[in-house]
Amino acid sequence: MKRLEILKTYKIYIGGKFPRTESGRFYPLENKQGKHLANICLSSRKDFRNAVVEARKAFGDWSNRSAFNRSQILYRIAEMLEGRKAQFISEIVFQGGTNKAAEVEVDLAIDRLVYYAGWCDKFTQIYSSVNPVASSHFNFSVPEPTGVVAIIASEKTSLLGLVSVVAPAIAGGNTCIVLASENKPLCAVSFAEVLVTSDVPGGVINILTGKSKELHTHFASHMDVNAVVYARDNKEEIKVIQQTAVNNMKRVFVYDTIDWNKQESQGPELILDTLEIKTTWHPVENIGSSKAGY
Amino acid sequence: MSKKPVLDFTSTWAYEPAPESTDHINIKKQYQLFINGKFVNPVKGKYFTTINPATEEKLADVAEATDEDVDKAVKAARVAYEKVWSKMPSKERGKYIYRIARLIQERARELAVVETLDSGKTIRESRDIDIPLAANHFFYYAGWADKLEYAFPGKNPKSIGVAGQIIPWNFPLLMAAWKIAPALATGNTLVLKPAETTPLTALILAEIIQESGLPDGVVNIITGAGKTGAALVNHPGINKIAFTGSTNVGKSIQKAIAGTGKRSTMELGGKAANIIFEDAPIDQAVEGIINGIFFNQGHVCCAGSRLFVQENVAEKVILKLKDRMNTLIVGDPLDKNTDIGAINSKEQLNTINKYLKIGKDEGAEFYQPSCSVPKKGFWCKPTLFLNASQSHRIVQEEIFGPVLAVQTFRTIEEVIEKANNTPYGLSAGVWTDKGSKVFNLTSKLRAGVVWANTYNKFDPVSPFGGYKESGFGREGGLHGLAAYLEV
């Protein structure tokens, strides 16, 4: 008798653990030919709230880590993904992609992680300034992470769209909750398995599956979320998010026209979006005014 | 330490009045709208009155812009953007901005006196802070006009289009400068709406802009109240809203522009913590507390309105603070000796008085010095609320007046927690002798501006703006350019 295949249960990823959705609901995922691929968790508002709690808890540690350490961990994610490339390619193919396109997507995703790994300990230098004020003060501005970022990833890709928005957010020292593509969620869940083996502390990245239609208002209204990133092009959802995010003045970033397959879709500006600029003033004992010089 | 004021200004140290002269000031009876380089009557012919809050006397009638006027102004700005300003070589743009800076300096005394008359702020502050800083902002951003590619290396930054700018009444000319200078330097045109209680210096600025020869329509200044502002926000011809004001109004603006693709920057409210450690230089810290909360009558979004004193020095700090408050001179804003001027409007005075009542009702200990205030005009004595707690409304809510809520703390962890326990995140102050403590604290405070061993310092080269519900975007410095460019 032919060996019976073990099917994978796709769960969500919250606080470094893999729970099933609190709602107990799921949606069936089918490929273009109508073949049933898996039952995917239909995350609820409660799942999202749990994820925010975990992301907030993780924020102190993650934002306090050295930039070098964050950089090492992002690179480690890339390493682990490279090692499990075949799985991701087959999942993309499983969801209807061609072999060639799947390879390109996974390669791009890995390279993108490496790209942002490199930025972790550099963006502070390019976005900081020492400001020559007219008074006798030392005045400087440095970026800091904004906090917990809620992300609705692109619907178009399985892995690349998710990596492209998560990587800049965590490179900047934020923690995040990301909603995976509804049509192509398989790689997102498997990516969580990469994360747990990549030294990423639990709670730094939380991955939910489900429908933006059900969740986007909660992403925008939750009072302990500092920023919302929306990488889809539904105009109605964009409007609602921008209206609802006002409750606690969340920063809202809409990437509705970015094609994540392009090299130009990556850049430090995406890191800057979820950063705050802090300016510190400190008095200077003005020895220069005594005309001492060197 | 004595229980009575150490410094007795009433006997041996009497200050002679030193009023600034108003002889050379010519305030017109009526001010029109500044649209497309000309002063024009409002379409509906409506005017409102602006008064001197220190005397309640009428200063001038000012045009109220309605939807039709807003539309005219936005259209003028669009034509100027497309035909002239976006096409002009950037170094020429810069030269116009330099001209404006120089003209502000030339008319500095006039601007300072009018600012004081219209807003109630002291002449000492308008002369030494508001007006010079406004000129400096134009100087600073003028120089950026032809150097933008250095601000964003590897990018080719482009102007956005027409900016709608709405500014508050607390720093009327300075806020106009904060908004106009970077918008012009980055190649945008604009429509600015000053606050209805303090429109006069912006209208003098309109005269200056006319005198500078700036092409028609590049800067349009329209006066009015909330309705005018709403018309500007909702006008489809606006590409970007720059707003400074209350968090509530900021939120309603954000809601109004949701889904429209309009860009925005928001400088909103604050409830800053000013933290005094036991090892701080106490006398300087007391000056810092005074400056932190009583500067501009406390009408400052970044005012140090929550004082945290380490427990073992609290008694000493509070005694010295009370002594120092007794020396503050409250009264005629035009007198060069005056420390605290008039509250900007009757409405604002009512708000402050409401909070004074709330503070007392909540059980905080109330203290005001025994100074006298003029009979006419809007006045509030400098006020302390001692033994305030985190849940008190005077600790949680922005009062925008000379009212300081005092709390104590024991440990660094405690004060960080308390200081960050607010929806706002605009500014903070730290006073300690220890450098490592300064940098530990400044990195842990969730605020856009942190003053260490100083307070309420501003400079055009220094970015300003908040975390959380204090808004987003930065004004000033290199970071202030980004808000006006597509990068």
mmCIF file with all atom_site columns, N, CA and C in Angstrom, chain A residues 127 129 131-134 137 139-141 144-147 223 239 242-243 246-249 251 269 276-283, chain B residues 155 251 254 258-259 268 439 442-443 445-454 457 459 461-463 466-469 471-472 474 479:
data_model
loop_
_atom_site.group_PDB
_atom_site.id
_atom_site.type_symbol
_atom_site.label_atom_id
_atom_site.label_alt_id
_atom_site.label_comp_id
_atom_site.label_asym_id
_atom_site.label_entity_id
_atom_site.label_seq_id
_atom_site.pdbx_PDB_ins_code
_atom_site.Cartn_x
_atom_site.Cartn_y
_atom_site.Cartn_z
_atom_site.occupancy
_atom_site.B_iso_or_equiv
_atom_site.pdbx_formal_charge
_atom_site.auth_seq_id
_atom_site.auth_comp_id
_atom_site.auth_asym_id
_atom_site.auth_atom_id
_atom_site.pdbx_PDB_model_num
ATOM 1   N N  . TYR A 1 127 ? 20.075  58.464 9.811  1.00 0.00 ? 127 TYR A N  1
ATOM 2   C CA . TYR A 1 127 ? 18.926  59.307 10.166 1.00 0.00 ? 127 TYR A CA 1
ATOM 3   C C  . TYR A 1 127 ? 19.152  60.175 11.398 1.00 0.00 ? 127 TYR A C  1
ATOM 4   N N  . SER A 1 129 ? 21.218  63.222 13.583 1.00 0.00 ? 129 SER A N  1
ATOM 5   C CA . SER A 1 129 ? 21.919  64.463 13.277 1.00 0.00 ? 129 SER A CA 1
ATOM 6   C C  . SER A 1 129 ? 22.383  65.129 14.562 1.00 0.00 ? 129 SER A C  1
ATOM 7   N N  . ASN A 1 131 ? 22.719  68.849 15.792 1.00 0.00 ? 131 ASN A N  1
ATOM 8   C CA . ASN A 1 131 ? 22.121  70.086 15.300 1.00 0.00 ? 131 ASN A CA 1
ATOM 9   C C  . ASN A 1 131 ? 22.822  71.306 15.896 1.00 0.00 ? 131 ASN A C  1
ATOM 10  N N  . PRO A 1 132 ? 23.422  72.127 15.043 1.00 0.00 ? 132 PRO A N  1
ATOM 11  C CA . PRO A 1 132 ? 24.207  73.251 15.562 1.00 0.00 ? 132 PRO A CA 1
ATOM 12  C C  . PRO A 1 132 ? 23.329  74.415 16.010 1.00 0.00 ? 132 PRO A C  1
ATOM 13  N N  . VAL A 1 133 ? 22.734  74.293 17.197 1.00 0.00 ? 133 VAL A N  1
ATOM 14  C CA . VAL A 1 133 ? 21.858  75.355 17.695 1.00 0.00 ? 133 VAL A CA 1
ATOM 15  C C  . VAL A 1 133 ? 22.672  76.600 18.034 1.00 0.00 ? 133 VAL A C  1
ATOM 16  N N  . ALA A 1 134 ? 21.963  77.726 18.079 1.00 0.00 ? 134 ALA A N  1
ATOM 17  C CA . ALA A 1 134 ? 22.649  79.001 18.290 1.00 0.00 ? 134 ALA A CA 1
ATOM 18  C C  . ALA A 1 134 ? 23.029  79.216 19.755 1.00 0.00 ? 134 ALA A C  1
ATOM 19  N N  . HIS A 1 137 ? 24.358  74.707 23.679 1.00 0.00 ? 137 HIS A N  1
ATOM 20  C CA . HIS A 1 137 ? 23.838  73.380 23.995 1.00 0.00 ? 137 HIS A CA 1
ATOM 21  C C  . HIS A 1 137 ? 24.383  72.362 23.007 1.00 0.00 ? 137 HIS A C  1
ATOM 22  N N  . ASN A 1 139 ? 23.071  69.413 20.998 1.00 0.00 ? 139 ASN A N  1
ATOM 23  C CA . ASN A 1 139 ? 21.715  69.064 20.582 1.00 0.00 ? 139 ASN A CA 1
ATOM 24  C C  . ASN A 1 139 ? 21.793  68.018 19.483 1.00 0.00 ? 139 ASN A C  1
ATOM 25  N N  . PHE A 1 140 ? 21.157  66.889 19.742 1.00 0.00 ? 140 PHE A N  1
ATOM 26  C CA . PHE A 1 140 ? 21.240  65.821 18.741 1.00 0.00 ? 140 PHE A CA 1
ATOM 27  C C  . PHE A 1 140 ? 19.907  65.097 18.607 1.00 0.00 ? 140 PHE A C  1
ATOM 28  N N  . SER A 1 141 ? 19.688  64.538 17.432 1.00 0.00 ? 141 SER A N  1
ATOM 29  C CA . SER A 1 141 ? 18.450  63.819 17.152 1.00 0.00 ? 141 SER A CA 1
ATOM 30  C C  . SER A 1 141 ? 18.776  62.391 16.747 1.00 0.00 ? 141 SER A C  1
ATOM 31  N N  . GLU A 1 144 ? 14.207  56.340 17.186 1.00 0.00 ? 144 GLU A N  1
ATOM 32  C CA . GLU A 1 144 ? 13.873  55.259 18.115 1.00 0.00 ? 144 GLU A CA 1
ATOM 33  C C  . GLU A 1 144 ? 12.662  54.531 17.551 1.00 0.00 ? 144 GLU A C  1
ATOM 34  N N  . PRO A 1 145 ? 12.494  53.258 17.893 1.00 0.00 ? 145 PRO A N  1
ATOM 35  C CA . PRO A 1 145 ? 11.313  52.537 17.388 1.00 0.00 ? 145 PRO A CA 1
ATOM 36  C C  . PRO A 1 145 ? 10.034  53.124 17.957 1.00 0.00 ? 145 PRO A C  1
ATOM 37  N N  . THR A 1 146 ? 8.965   53.071 17.162 1.00 0.00 ? 146 THR A N  1
ATOM 38  C CA . THR A 1 146 ? 7.714   53.660 17.617 1.00 0.00 ? 146 THR A CA 1
ATOM 39  C C  . THR A 1 146 ? 6.954   52.739 18.572 1.00 0.00 ? 146 THR A C  1
ATOM 40  N N  . GLY A 1 147 ? 7.177   51.420 18.504 1.00 0.00 ? 147 GLY A N  1
ATOM 41  C CA . GLY A 1 147 ? 6.521   50.511 19.458 1.00 0.00 ? 147 GLY A CA 1
ATOM 42  C C  . GLY A 1 147 ? 5.965   49.265 18.799 1.00 0.00 ? 147 GLY A C  1
ATOM 43  N N  . MET A 1 223 ? -5.886  50.342 21.127 1.00 0.00 ? 223 MET A N  1
ATOM 44  C CA . MET A 1 223 ? -5.226  51.505 21.735 1.00 0.00 ? 223 MET A CA 1
ATOM 45  C C  . MET A 1 223 ? -3.774  51.245 22.143 1.00 0.00 ? 223 MET A C  1
ATOM 46  N N  . LYS A 1 239 ? -9.368  53.833 3.835  1.00 0.00 ? 239 LYS A N  1
ATOM 47  C CA . LYS A 1 239 ? -10.091 54.955 4.425  1.00 0.00 ? 239 LYS A CA 1
ATOM 48  C C  . LYS A 1 239 ? -10.495 54.649 5.870  1.00 0.00 ? 239 LYS A C  1
ATOM 49  N N  . GLN A 1 242 ? -7.494  54.700 8.135  1.00 0.00 ? 242 GLN A N  1
ATOM 50  C CA . GLN A 1 242 ? -7.030  56.064 8.414  1.00 0.00 ? 242 GLN A CA 1
ATOM 51  C C  . GLN A 1 242 ? -7.970  56.796 9.366  1.00 0.00 ? 242 GLN A C  1
ATOM 52  N N  . GLN A 1 243 ? -9.257  56.514 9.260  1.00 0.00 ? 243 GLN A N  1
ATOM 53  C CA . GLN A 1 243 ? -10.209 57.149 10.182 1.00 0.00 ? 243 GLN A CA 1
ATOM 54  C C  . GLN A 1 243 ? -10.074 56.585 11.589 1.00 0.00 ? 243 GLN A C  1
ATOM 55  N N  . VAL A 1 246 ? -7.065  57.199 14.118 1.00 0.00 ? 246 VAL A N  1
ATOM 56  C CA . VAL A 1 246 ? -7.011  58.524 14.734 1.00 0.00 ? 246 VAL A CA 1
ATOM 57  C C  . VAL A 1 246 ? -7.205  58.449 16.258 1.00 0.00 ? 246 VAL A C  1
ATOM 58  N N  . ASN A 1 247 ? -7.916  57.422 16.724 1.00 0.00 ? 247 ASN A N  1
ATOM 59  C CA . ASN A 1 247 ? -8.238  57.335 18.157 1.00 0.00 ? 247 ASN A CA 1
ATOM 60  C C  . ASN A 1 247 ? -7.032  57.554 19.063 1.00 0.00 ? 247 ASN A C  1
ATOM 61  N N  . ASN A 1 248 ? -5.907  56.947 18.715 1.00 0.00 ? 248 ASN A N  1
ATOM 62  C CA . ASN A 1 248 ? -4.709  57.222 19.510 1.00 0.00 ? 248 ASN A CA 1
ATOM 63  C C  . ASN A 1 248 ? -3.551  57.700 18.634 1.00 0.00 ? 248 ASN A C  1
ATOM 64  N N  . MET A 1 249 ? -3.918  58.334 17.528 1.00 0.00 ? 249 MET A N  1
ATOM 65  C CA . MET A 1 249 ? -2.918  58.954 16.643 1.00 0.00 ? 249 MET A CA 1
ATOM 66  C C  . MET A 1 249 ? -1.853  57.955 16.180 1.00 0.00 ? 249 MET A C  1
ATOM 67  N N  . ARG A 1 251 ? 0.416   55.989 13.693 1.00 0.00 ? 251 ARG A N  1
ATOM 68  C CA . ARG A 1 251 ? 1.028   56.305 12.409 1.00 0.00 ? 251 ARG A CA 1
ATOM 69  C C  . ARG A 1 251 ? 0.489   55.304 11.395 1.00 0.00 ? 251 ARG A C  1
ATOM 70  N N  . GLU A 1 269 ? 13.948  53.907 3.988  1.00 0.00 ? 269 GLU A N  1
ATOM 71  C CA . GLU A 1 269 ? 12.766  54.741 4.246  1.00 0.00 ? 269 GLU A CA 1
ATOM 72  C C  . GLU A 1 269 ? 11.666  53.924 4.898  1.00 0.00 ? 269 GLU A C  1
ATOM 73  N N  . GLU A 1 276 ? 10.543  57.032 15.471 1.00 0.00 ? 276 GLU A N  1
ATOM 74  C CA . GLU A 1 276 ? 10.306  58.392 15.956 1.00 0.00 ? 276 GLU A CA 1
ATOM 75  C C  . GLU A 1 276 ? 11.669  59.072 16.066 1.00 0.00 ? 276 GLU A C  1
ATOM 76  N N  . ILE A 1 277 ? 11.684  60.371 15.826 1.00 0.00 ? 277 ILE A N  1
ATOM 77  C CA . ILE A 1 277 ? 12.936  61.106 15.985 1.00 0.00 ? 277 ILE A CA 1
ATOM 78  C C  . ILE A 1 277 ? 12.916  61.805 17.350 1.00 0.00 ? 277 ILE A C  1
ATOM 79  N N  . LYS A 1 278 ? 13.885  61.489 18.166 1.00 0.00 ? 278 LYS A N  1
ATOM 80  C CA . LYS A 1 278 ? 13.977  62.139 19.480 1.00 0.00 ? 278 LYS A CA 1
ATOM 81  C C  . LYS A 1 278 ? 15.156  63.109 19.503 1.00 0.00 ? 278 LYS A C  1
ATOM 82  N N  . THR A 1 279 ? 14.874  64.314 19.967 1.00 0.00 ? 279 THR A N  1
ATOM 83  C CA . THR A 1 279 ? 15.908  65.338 20.031 1.00 0.00 ? 279 THR A CA 1
ATOM 84  C C  . THR A 1 279 ? 16.237  65.649 21.487 1.00 0.00 ? 279 THR A C  1
ATOM 85  N N  . THR A 1 280 ? 17.509  65.597 21.813 1.00 0.00 ? 280 THR A N  1
ATOM 86  C CA . THR A 1 280 ? 17.935  65.854 23.190 1.00 0.00 ? 280 THR A CA 1
ATOM 87  C C  . THR A 1 280 ? 18.789  67.115 23.238 1.00 0.00 ? 280 THR A C  1
ATOM 88  N N  . TRP A 1 281 ? 18.480  67.956 24.219 1.00 0.00 ? 281 TRP A N  1
ATOM 89  C CA . TRP A 1 281 ? 19.264  69.180 24.450 1.00 0.00 ? 281 TRP A CA 1
ATOM 90  C C  . TRP A 1 281 ? 20.055  69.006 25.744 1.00 0.00 ? 281 TRP A C  1
ATOM 91  N N  . HIS A 1 282 ? 21.306  69.369 25.721 1.00 0.00 ? 282 HIS A N  1
ATOM 92  C CA . HIS A 1 282 ? 22.096  69.348 26.947 1.00 0.00 ? 282 HIS A CA 1
ATOM 93  C C  . HIS A 1 282 ? 23.000  70.582 26.970 1.00 0.00 ? 282 HIS A C  1
ATOM 94  N N  . PRO A 1 283 ? 23.057  71.273 28.101 1.00 0.00 ? 283 PRO A N  1
ATOM 95  C CA . PRO A 1 283 ? 23.930  72.454 28.137 1.00 0.00 ? 283 PRO A CA 1
ATOM 96  C C  . PRO A 1 283 ? 25.393  72.071 27.943 1.00 0.00 ? 283 PRO A C  1
ATOM 97  N N  . LYS B 2 155 ? 18.454  60.002 -3.148 1.00 0.00 ? 155 LYS B N  1
ATOM 98  C CA . LYS B 2 155 ? 17.051  60.200 -3.531 1.00 0.00 ? 155 LYS B CA 1
ATOM 99  C C  . LYS B 2 155 ? 16.947  61.459 -4.385 1.00 0.00 ? 155 LYS B C  1
ATOM 100 N N  . LYS B 2 251 ? -7.272  65.327 15.628 1.00 0.00 ? 251 LYS B N  1
ATOM 101 C CA . LYS B 2 251 ? -7.964  64.076 15.334 1.00 0.00 ? 251 LYS B CA 1
ATOM 102 C C  . LYS B 2 251 ? -9.094  64.294 14.327 1.00 0.00 ? 251 LYS B C  1
ATOM 103 N N  . GLN B 2 254 ? -7.614  64.605 10.909 1.00 0.00 ? 254 GLN B N  1
ATOM 104 C CA . GLN B 2 254 ? -7.184  63.306 10.393 1.00 0.00 ? 254 GLN B CA 1
ATOM 105 C C  . GLN B 2 254 ? -8.361  62.508 9.864  1.00 0.00 ? 254 GLN B C  1
ATOM 106 N N  . ALA B 2 258 ? -9.038  61.249 5.864  1.00 0.00 ? 258 ALA B N  1
ATOM 107 C CA . ALA B 2 258 ? -8.842  59.809 5.667  1.00 0.00 ? 258 ALA B CA 1
ATOM 108 C C  . ALA B 2 258 ? -9.316  59.398 4.286  1.00 0.00 ? 258 ALA B C  1
ATOM 109 N N  . GLY B 2 259 ? -8.502  58.624 3.604  1.00 0.00 ? 259 GLY B N  1
ATOM 110 C CA . GLY B 2 259 ? -8.884  58.098 2.301  1.00 0.00 ? 259 GLY B CA 1
ATOM 111 C C  . GLY B 2 259 ? -8.743  59.068 1.148  1.00 0.00 ? 259 GLY B C  1
ATOM 112 N N  . LEU B 2 268 ? 0.592   68.326 18.077 1.00 0.00 ? 268 LEU B N  1
ATOM 113 C CA . LEU B 2 268 ? -0.587  68.423 18.920 1.00 0.00 ? 268 LEU B CA 1
ATOM 114 C C  . LEU B 2 268 ? -0.216  68.704 20.385 1.00 0.00 ? 268 LEU B C  1
ATOM 115 N N  . PHE B 2 439 ? 21.480  60.338 30.158 1.00 0.00 ? 439 PHE B N  1
ATOM 116 C CA . PHE B 2 439 ? 21.297  59.601 28.909 1.00 0.00 ? 439 PHE B CA 1
ATOM 117 C C  . PHE B 2 439 ? 20.415  58.373 29.097 1.00 0.00 ? 439 PHE B C  1
ATOM 118 N N  . THR B 2 442 ? 16.942  60.077 29.132 1.00 0.00 ? 442 THR B N  1
ATOM 119 C CA . THR B 2 442 ? 16.513  60.633 27.840 1.00 0.00 ? 442 THR B CA 1
ATOM 120 C C  . THR B 2 442 ? 16.184  59.513 26.859 1.00 0.00 ? 442 THR B C  1
ATOM 121 N N  . SER B 2 443 ? 16.839  58.363 27.008 1.00 0.00 ? 443 SER B N  1
ATOM 122 C CA . SER B 2 443 ? 16.503  57.285 26.075 1.00 0.00 ? 443 SER B CA 1
ATOM 123 C C  . SER B 2 443 ? 15.224  56.572 26.493 1.00 0.00 ? 443 SER B C  1
ATOM 124 N N  . LEU B 2 445 ? 12.507  58.059 28.045 1.00 0.00 ? 445 LEU B N  1
ATOM 125 C CA . LEU B 2 445 ? 11.304  58.895 28.024 1.00 0.00 ? 445 LEU B CA 1
ATOM 126 C C  . LEU B 2 445 ? 10.716  58.893 26.623 1.00 0.00 ? 445 LEU B C  1
ATOM 127 N N  . ARG B 2 446 ? 9.427   58.597 26.544 1.00 0.00 ? 446 ARG B N  1
ATOM 128 C CA . ARG B 2 446 ? 8.766   58.521 25.235 1.00 0.00 ? 446 ARG B CA 1
ATOM 129 C C  . ARG B 2 446 ? 8.298   59.914 24.848 1.00 0.00 ? 446 ARG B C  1
ATOM 130 N N  . ALA B 2 447 ? 9.223   60.702 24.344 1.00 0.00 ? 447 ALA B N  1
ATOM 131 C CA . ALA B 2 447 ? 8.906   62.078 23.984 1.00 0.00 ? 447 ALA B CA 1
ATOM 132 C C  . ALA B 2 447 ? 9.836   62.517 22.860 1.00 0.00 ? 447 ALA B C  1
ATOM 133 N N  . GLY B 2 448 ? 9.333   63.393 22.005 1.00 0.00 ? 448 GLY B N  1
ATOM 134 C CA . GLY B 2 448 ? 10.097  63.809 20.839 1.00 0.00 ? 448 GLY B CA 1
ATOM 135 C C  . GLY B 2 448 ? 11.230  64.776 21.142 1.00 0.00 ? 448 GLY B C  1
ATOM 136 N N  . VAL B 2 449 ? 11.062  65.554 22.214 1.00 0.00 ? 449 VAL B N  1
ATOM 137 C CA . VAL B 2 449 ? 12.112  66.489 22.603 1.00 0.00 ? 449 VAL B CA 1
ATOM 138 C C  . VAL B 2 449 ? 12.403  66.282 24.087 1.00 0.00 ? 449 VAL B C  1
ATOM 139 N N  . VAL B 2 450 ? 13.663  66.094 24.409 1.00 0.00 ? 450 VAL B N  1
ATOM 140 C CA . VAL B 2 450 ? 14.024  65.959 25.819 1.00 0.00 ? 450 VAL B CA 1
ATOM 141 C C  . VAL B 2 450 ? 15.058  67.021 26.144 1.00 0.00 ? 450 VAL B C  1
ATOM 142 N N  . TRP B 2 451 ? 14.738  67.830 27.144 1.00 0.00 ? 451 TRP B N  1
ATOM 143 C CA . TRP B 2 451 ? 15.686  68.842 27.593 1.00 0.00 ? 451 TRP B CA 1
ATOM 144 C C  . TRP B 2 451 ? 16.387  68.329 28.848 1.00 0.00 ? 451 TRP B C  1
ATOM 145 N N  . ALA B 2 452 ? 17.690  68.224 28.799 1.00 0.00 ? 452 ALA B N  1
ATOM 146 C CA . ALA B 2 452 ? 18.445  67.786 29.964 1.00 0.00 ? 452 ALA B CA 1
ATOM 147 C C  . ALA B 2 452 ? 19.087  69.019 30.600 1.00 0.00 ? 452 ALA B C  1
ATOM 148 N N  . ASN B 2 453 ? 18.785  69.249 31.853 1.00 0.00 ? 453 ASN B N  1
ATOM 149 C CA . ASN B 2 453 ? 19.300  70.409 32.584 1.00 0.00 ? 453 ASN B CA 1
ATOM 150 C C  . ASN B 2 453 ? 19.019  71.730 31.877 1.00 0.00 ? 453 ASN B C  1
ATOM 151 N N  . THR B 2 454 ? 17.940  71.771 31.169 1.00 0.00 ? 454 THR B N  1
ATOM 152 C CA . THR B 2 454 ? 17.455  72.996 30.554 1.00 0.00 ? 454 THR B CA 1
ATOM 153 C C  . THR B 2 454 ? 15.996  72.732 30.186 1.00 0.00 ? 454 THR B C  1
ATOM 154 N N  . LYS B 2 457 ? 13.796  75.200 25.183 1.00 0.00 ? 457 LYS B N  1
ATOM 155 C CA . LYS B 2 457 ? 14.733  75.802 24.235 1.00 0.00 ? 457 LYS B CA 1
ATOM 156 C C  . LYS B 2 457 ? 14.289  75.407 22.828 1.00 0.00 ? 457 LYS B C  1
ATOM 157 N N  . ASP B 2 459 ? 15.142  76.041 18.454 1.00 0.00 ? 459 ASP B N  1
ATOM 158 C CA . ASP B 2 459 ? 16.107  76.521 17.464 1.00 0.00 ? 459 ASP B CA 1
ATOM 159 C C  . ASP B 2 459 ? 15.704  75.976 16.103 1.00 0.00 ? 459 ASP B C  1
ATOM 160 N N  . VAL B 2 461 ? 17.368  74.797 13.738 1.00 0.00 ? 461 VAL B N  1
ATOM 161 C CA . VAL B 2 461 ? 18.095  73.612 13.282 1.00 0.00 ? 461 VAL B CA 1
ATOM 162 C C  . VAL B 2 461 ? 17.721  72.361 14.063 1.00 0.00 ? 461 VAL B C  1
ATOM 163 N N  . SER B 2 462 ? 16.882  72.509 15.084 1.00 0.00 ? 462 SER B N  1
ATOM 164 C CA . SER B 2 462 ? 16.593  71.397 15.985 1.00 0.00 ? 462 SER B CA 1
ATOM 165 C C  . SER B 2 462 ? 15.191  70.838 15.723 1.00 0.00 ? 462 SER B C  1
ATOM 166 N N  . PRO B 2 463 ? 15.088  69.563 15.357 1.00 0.00 ? 463 PRO B N  1
ATOM 167 C CA . PRO B 2 463 ? 13.769  68.988 15.064 1.00 0.00 ? 463 PRO B CA 1
ATOM 168 C C  . PRO B 2 463 ? 12.856  69.016 16.292 1.00 0.00 ? 463 PRO B C  1
ATOM 169 N N  . GLY B 2 466 ? 6.254   65.262 18.249 1.00 0.00 ? 466 GLY B N  1
ATOM 170 C CA . GLY B 2 466 ? 5.924   64.343 19.323 1.00 0.00 ? 466 GLY B CA 1
ATOM 171 C C  . GLY B 2 466 ? 5.810   62.883 18.981 1.00 0.00 ? 466 GLY B C  1
ATOM 172 N N  . TYR B 2 467 ? 5.765   62.087 20.044 1.00 0.00 ? 467 TYR B N  1
ATOM 173 C CA . TYR B 2 467 ? 5.407   60.677 19.986 1.00 0.00 ? 467 TYR B CA 1
ATOM 174 C C  . TYR B 2 467 ? 3.898   60.603 20.274 1.00 0.00 ? 467 TYR B C  1
ATOM 175 N N  . LYS B 2 468 ? 3.366   59.431 20.093 1.00 0.00 ? 468 LYS B N  1
ATOM 176 C CA . LYS B 2 468 ? 2.003   59.081 20.507 1.00 0.00 ? 468 LYS B CA 1
ATOM 177 C C  . LYS B 2 468 ? 0.974   60.158 20.111 1.00 0.00 ? 468 LYS B C  1
ATOM 178 N N  . GLU B 2 469 ? 0.087   60.544 21.051 1.00 0.00 ? 469 GLU B N  1
ATOM 179 C CA . GLU B 2 469 ? -0.995  61.468 20.686 1.00 0.00 ? 469 GLU B CA 1
ATOM 180 C C  . GLU B 2 469 ? -0.544  62.933 20.629 1.00 0.00 ? 469 GLU B C  1
ATOM 181 N N  . GLY B 2 471 ? 1.145   63.798 18.198 1.00 0.00 ? 471 GLY B N  1
ATOM 182 C CA . GLY B 2 471 ? 1.201   64.027 16.764 1.00 0.00 ? 471 GLY B CA 1
ATOM 183 C C  . GLY B 2 471 ? 2.357   63.328 16.091 1.00 0.00 ? 471 GLY B C  1
ATOM 184 N N  . PHE B 2 472 ? 2.510   63.607 14.779 1.00 0.00 ? 472 PHE B N  1
ATOM 185 C CA . PHE B 2 472 ? 3.608   62.968 14.058 1.00 0.00 ? 472 PHE B CA 1
ATOM 186 C C  . PHE B 2 472 ? 4.222   63.922 13.054 1.00 0.00 ? 472 PHE B C  1
ATOM 187 N N  . ARG B 2 474 ? 8.104   65.905 12.079 1.00 0.00 ? 474 ARG B N  1
ATOM 188 C CA . ARG B 2 474 ? 8.977   66.810 12.817 1.00 0.00 ? 474 ARG B CA 1
ATOM 189 C C  . ARG B 2 474 ? 9.037   68.133 12.081 1.00 0.00 ? 474 ARG B C  1
ATOM 190 N N  . HIS B 2 479 ? 15.207  67.121 9.584  1.00 0.00 ? 479 HIS B N  1
ATOM 191 C CA . HIS B 2 479 ? 14.055  66.220 9.596  1.00 0.00 ? 479 HIS B CA 1
ATOM 192 C C  . HIS B 2 479 ? 12.757  66.944 9.223  1.00 0.00 ? 479 HIS B C  1
#
